Coordinates of C-alpha atoms and ligand atoms in Angstrom, one line a residue:
M23 CA 127.6 325.8 255.0
H24 CA 124.7 323.9 256.3
T25 CA 122.7 322.0 253.8
E26 CA 119.5 320.0 253.8
H27 CA 118.8 317.8 250.9
P28 CA 115.6 315.6 250.3
L29 CA 117.6 312.7 248.9
L30 CA 120.9 312.7 250.8
S31 CA 121.6 311.6 254.3
K32 CA 123.2 314.1 256.7
E33 CA 126.2 311.9 256.9
L34 CA 126.8 311.9 253.2
I35 CA 126.4 315.7 253.0
R36 CA 128.9 316.1 255.9
Q37 CA 131.4 313.8 254.2
L38 CA 131.1 315.6 250.9
E39 CA 131.4 319.0 252.6
N40 CA 134.6 317.8 254.2
E41 CA 136.1 317.3 250.8
I42 CA 135.8 321.0 249.9
P43 CA 139.3 322.1 251.0
T44 CA 141.0 319.2 249.1
L45 CA 138.9 319.7 246.0
T46 CA 139.6 323.5 246.0
L47 CA 143.3 322.8 246.2
E48 CA 143.1 320.3 243.3
I49 CA 141.1 322.6 241.1
R50 CA 143.4 325.6 241.8
A51 CA 146.5 323.6 241.1
L52 CA 145.0 322.5 237.7
Y53 CA 144.0 326.0 236.9
Q54 CA 147.4 327.5 237.9
K55 CA 149.1 325.2 235.4
L56 CA 146.7 326.3 232.7
D57 CA 147.0 330.0 233.7
Q58 CA 150.8 329.8 233.2
K59 CA 150.4 328.2 229.8
L60 CA 147.8 330.8 228.6
N61 CA 148.8 333.9 230.6
L62 CA 145.4 334.0 232.4
K63 CA 144.3 334.3 236.1
G64 CA 141.6 331.5 236.4
A65 CA 143.1 330.2 239.6
L66 CA 142.3 333.4 241.4
V67 CA 138.5 333.1 240.6
P68 CA 136.5 332.0 243.7
I69 CA 135.3 328.4 243.7
T70 CA 132.0 327.5 245.3
F71 CA 130.3 324.1 245.8
G72 CA 126.7 322.9 246.1
F73 CA 124.6 319.7 245.8
E74 CA 122.9 320.2 242.5
T75 CA 121.7 317.1 240.7
E76 CA 120.9 318.6 237.4
T77 CA 124.1 320.7 236.8
L78 CA 127.6 319.5 237.3
G79 CA 129.4 322.8 237.3
S80 CA 129.3 326.3 235.9
Y81 CA 131.4 329.4 235.4
T82 CA 129.8 332.8 236.0
P83 CA 131.6 335.9 234.6
A84 CA 131.5 339.0 236.8
G85 CA 128.4 341.1 236.1
E86 CA 126.5 343.9 237.7
G87 CA 126.0 342.7 241.3
I88 CA 127.3 339.2 240.3
E89 CA 130.6 337.9 241.6
E90 CA 132.7 336.0 239.2
Q91 CA 133.0 332.3 240.2
F92 CA 133.3 328.7 239.4
H93 CA 130.7 326.4 241.0
F94 CA 130.7 322.7 241.2
S95 CA 128.2 320.1 242.4
L96 CA 129.8 317.9 245.1
L97 CA 127.7 315.1 243.8
F98 CA 129.9 315.0 240.7
A99 CA 133.1 316.6 241.8
G100 CA 133.4 314.8 245.2
Y101 CA 135.8 311.9 245.9
M102 CA 133.2 309.8 247.7
D103 CA 132.7 306.3 246.4
A104 CA 129.0 307.2 246.2
V105 CA 129.8 309.6 243.4
K106 CA 131.2 306.9 241.1
I107 CA 132.9 309.2 238.7
T108 CA 136.3 308.5 237.2
R109 CA 139.3 310.7 237.9
E110 CA 139.4 311.6 234.2
D111 CA 135.8 312.6 234.1
R112 CA 136.2 314.8 237.2
T113 CA 139.2 316.5 235.6
D114 CA 137.3 317.0 232.4
L115 CA 134.5 318.7 234.4
F116 CA 137.0 321.2 235.8
L117 CA 138.5 321.7 232.3
H118 CA 135.1 322.2 230.8
E119 CA 134.4 325.1 233.1
Y120 CA 137.9 326.6 232.6
A121 CA 137.2 326.6 228.9
H122 CA 134.1 328.8 229.6
Y123 CA 136.4 331.1 231.7
M124 CA 138.8 331.3 228.7
Q125 CA 136.0 332.3 226.4
Y126 CA 135.4 335.4 228.4
N127 CA 139.0 336.2 229.2
M128 CA 140.9 335.5 226.0
E129 CA 141.1 336.8 222.5
I130 CA 139.5 334.2 220.2
P131 CA 140.8 334.0 216.6
K132 CA 138.2 335.1 214.1
E133 CA 138.1 331.7 212.3
H134 CA 136.8 330.2 215.5
T135 CA 133.8 332.4 216.1
W136 CA 131.5 331.1 213.3
K137 CA 129.2 329.3 215.7
P138 CA 127.8 331.4 218.5
G139 CA 126.6 330.2 221.8
K140 CA 127.8 329.1 225.2
H141 CA 129.1 325.8 223.7
G142 CA 129.8 327.2 220.2
S143 CA 133.0 327.2 218.2
A144 CA 134.8 329.7 220.4
W145 CA 134.3 327.4 223.4
K146 CA 135.4 324.4 221.5
Y147 CA 138.5 326.2 220.4
C148 CA 139.3 326.8 224.0
C149 CA 138.6 323.2 224.8
S150 CA 141.1 322.2 222.1
L151 CA 143.8 324.3 223.8
I152 CA 143.5 322.6 227.2
G153 CA 142.4 319.1 226.2
A154 CA 138.8 319.3 227.4
A155 CA 136.1 317.2 225.8
P156 CA 134.5 319.5 223.3
S157 CA 131.0 318.2 224.2
E158 CA 128.3 320.2 225.9
Y159 CA 126.9 317.3 228.0
Y160 CA 128.4 315.0 230.4
R161 CA 128.9 311.4 229.4
F162 CA 130.5 308.6 231.5
N163 CA 134.2 308.1 230.5
K164 CA 134.3 311.0 228.2
G165 CA 137.4 312.2 230.0
R166 CA 139.2 309.1 228.8
E167 CA 138.4 309.5 225.1
K168 CA 140.6 311.0 222.5
H169 CA 139.0 314.1 221.1
D170 CA 138.7 314.9 217.4
Y171 CA 139.3 318.6 217.6
K172 CA 139.9 318.9 213.8
K173 CA 136.4 317.6 213.2
E174 CA 134.9 319.7 216.0
L175 CA 136.5 322.9 214.9
R176 CA 135.7 322.6 211.2
N177 CA 132.9 324.9 210.0
P178 CA 130.1 322.5 208.9
W179 CA 127.8 325.0 207.1
S180 CA 128.6 323.4 203.8
D181 CA 126.7 320.4 205.0
P182 CA 123.4 321.4 206.8
N183 CA 122.6 317.8 207.4
A184 CA 125.7 317.4 209.5
A185 CA 124.5 320.1 211.9
L186 CA 121.1 318.5 212.2
R187 CA 122.6 315.1 212.9
D188 CA 124.8 316.7 215.5
I189 CA 121.8 318.3 217.3
R190 CA 119.9 315.0 217.3
R191 CA 122.9 313.1 218.6
R192 CA 123.4 315.7 221.4
E193 CA 119.8 315.5 222.4
R194 CA 120.1 311.7 222.7
E195 CA 123.3 311.9 224.6
Y196 CA 121.8 314.4 227.0
Q197 CA 118.8 312.3 227.7
N198 CA 120.9 309.2 228.2
S199 CA 123.4 310.9 230.4
R200 CA 120.7 312.4 232.5
N201 CA 119.0 309.1 233.0
N202 CA 122.0 306.9 233.7
T203 CA 124.0 309.1 236.0
V204 CA 124.0 307.2 239.3
R205 CA 122.5 309.3 242.1
F206 CA 122.3 306.7 244.8
S207 CA 124.5 304.2 246.5
V208 CA 124.0 301.0 248.4
G209 CA 122.9 301.7 251.9
D210 CA 121.1 305.0 251.1
V211 CA 117.7 305.4 252.8
I212 CA 115.1 306.8 250.5
T213 CA 111.5 307.7 250.8
H214 CA 109.1 306.6 248.1
P215 CA 105.7 308.4 247.9
D216 CA 103.8 305.1 247.8
F217 CA 106.0 302.5 249.4
G218 CA 107.4 304.6 252.2
E219 CA 111.0 304.3 253.5
G220 CA 113.4 301.8 252.0
T221 CA 117.1 301.0 251.8
V222 CA 119.0 300.7 248.5
T223 CA 120.5 297.2 248.3
D224 CA 121.8 297.3 244.7
V225 CA 122.5 299.9 242.0
T226 CA 122.7 298.8 238.4
R227 CA 123.6 301.3 235.7
L228 CA 122.1 300.4 232.3
E229 CA 122.7 302.1 229.0
S230 CA 120.0 304.8 229.5
S231 CA 118.7 304.3 233.0
V232 CA 119.7 303.3 236.5
R233 CA 117.9 300.4 238.2
L234 CA 117.7 300.5 242.0
T235 CA 116.9 297.5 244.1
I236 CA 115.2 298.7 247.3
Q237 CA 114.2 296.9 250.4
F238 CA 110.9 298.4 251.6
A239 CA 109.2 297.4 254.8
D240 CA 107.0 294.8 253.0
R241 CA 109.2 293.6 250.2
I242 CA 112.1 294.2 247.7
R243 CA 111.2 296.3 244.7
K244 CA 113.2 297.3 241.6
I245 CA 112.6 300.9 240.7
D246 CA 114.0 303.1 237.9
Q247 CA 116.0 305.9 239.5
K248 CA 114.3 308.4 237.2
W249 CA 110.9 307.8 238.7
L250 CA 112.2 308.0 242.2
L251 CA 113.9 311.3 241.5
R252 CA 110.9 312.7 239.8
S253 CA 108.5 311.7 242.6
A254 CA 111.0 313.1 245.2
Y255 CA 111.0 316.4 243.5
K256 CA 107.2 316.5 243.4
K257 CA 106.9 315.4 247.1
P258 CA 109.9 316.5 249.0
Q259 CA 110.1 315.1 252.5
Ligands
LIG308 ZN1 129.3 324.2 229.7

């Protein structure tokens, strides 16, 4: 695998790629345990890795011309300090995708099929069996929380406002987690469309954003990570 990435140094990419064998073993060991408990074969499914910044992982069922696979972004799954994700959150990411695998490969009891969708009630039921956070979107430290499966698995149609509140909360969580997921680390060299090349000297994670302190040729500037990512996508180097 040879990868170029507009925001990552060659060295960071190389280090993350070096983690693939260890990560693969860790995920397989976790899935083997679950397989034994559930009489499934998830540990035999190929695992691939990439450098996605917008998706953490995915499970793709076999389809016409499509190979079944788990896929994870090394930016979230990797061990590197730059990744800044707790062990629990990393494990939860692996469990989240295994729950998707379960959805396709297990019989789901009728009472848990009332809400359709990728992250519907069947998926949440699968989460409850393996201890995965029953939440569609990634949030820091979610892996450490106790999950209220009783509440998550209850059919809320008797209270339409509850469903609406749930959607709003999810949208908020999604925006916040998108905006405050740290994508840079101290020492990273970045290219800004207006200020040119600079070195990250400080990374501060705020509730719904990440503030980068960057030493440019002329002076130090504080820049919201969101804007840097956005401009980088518009003007890749
Ligand atoms: Zn998912």
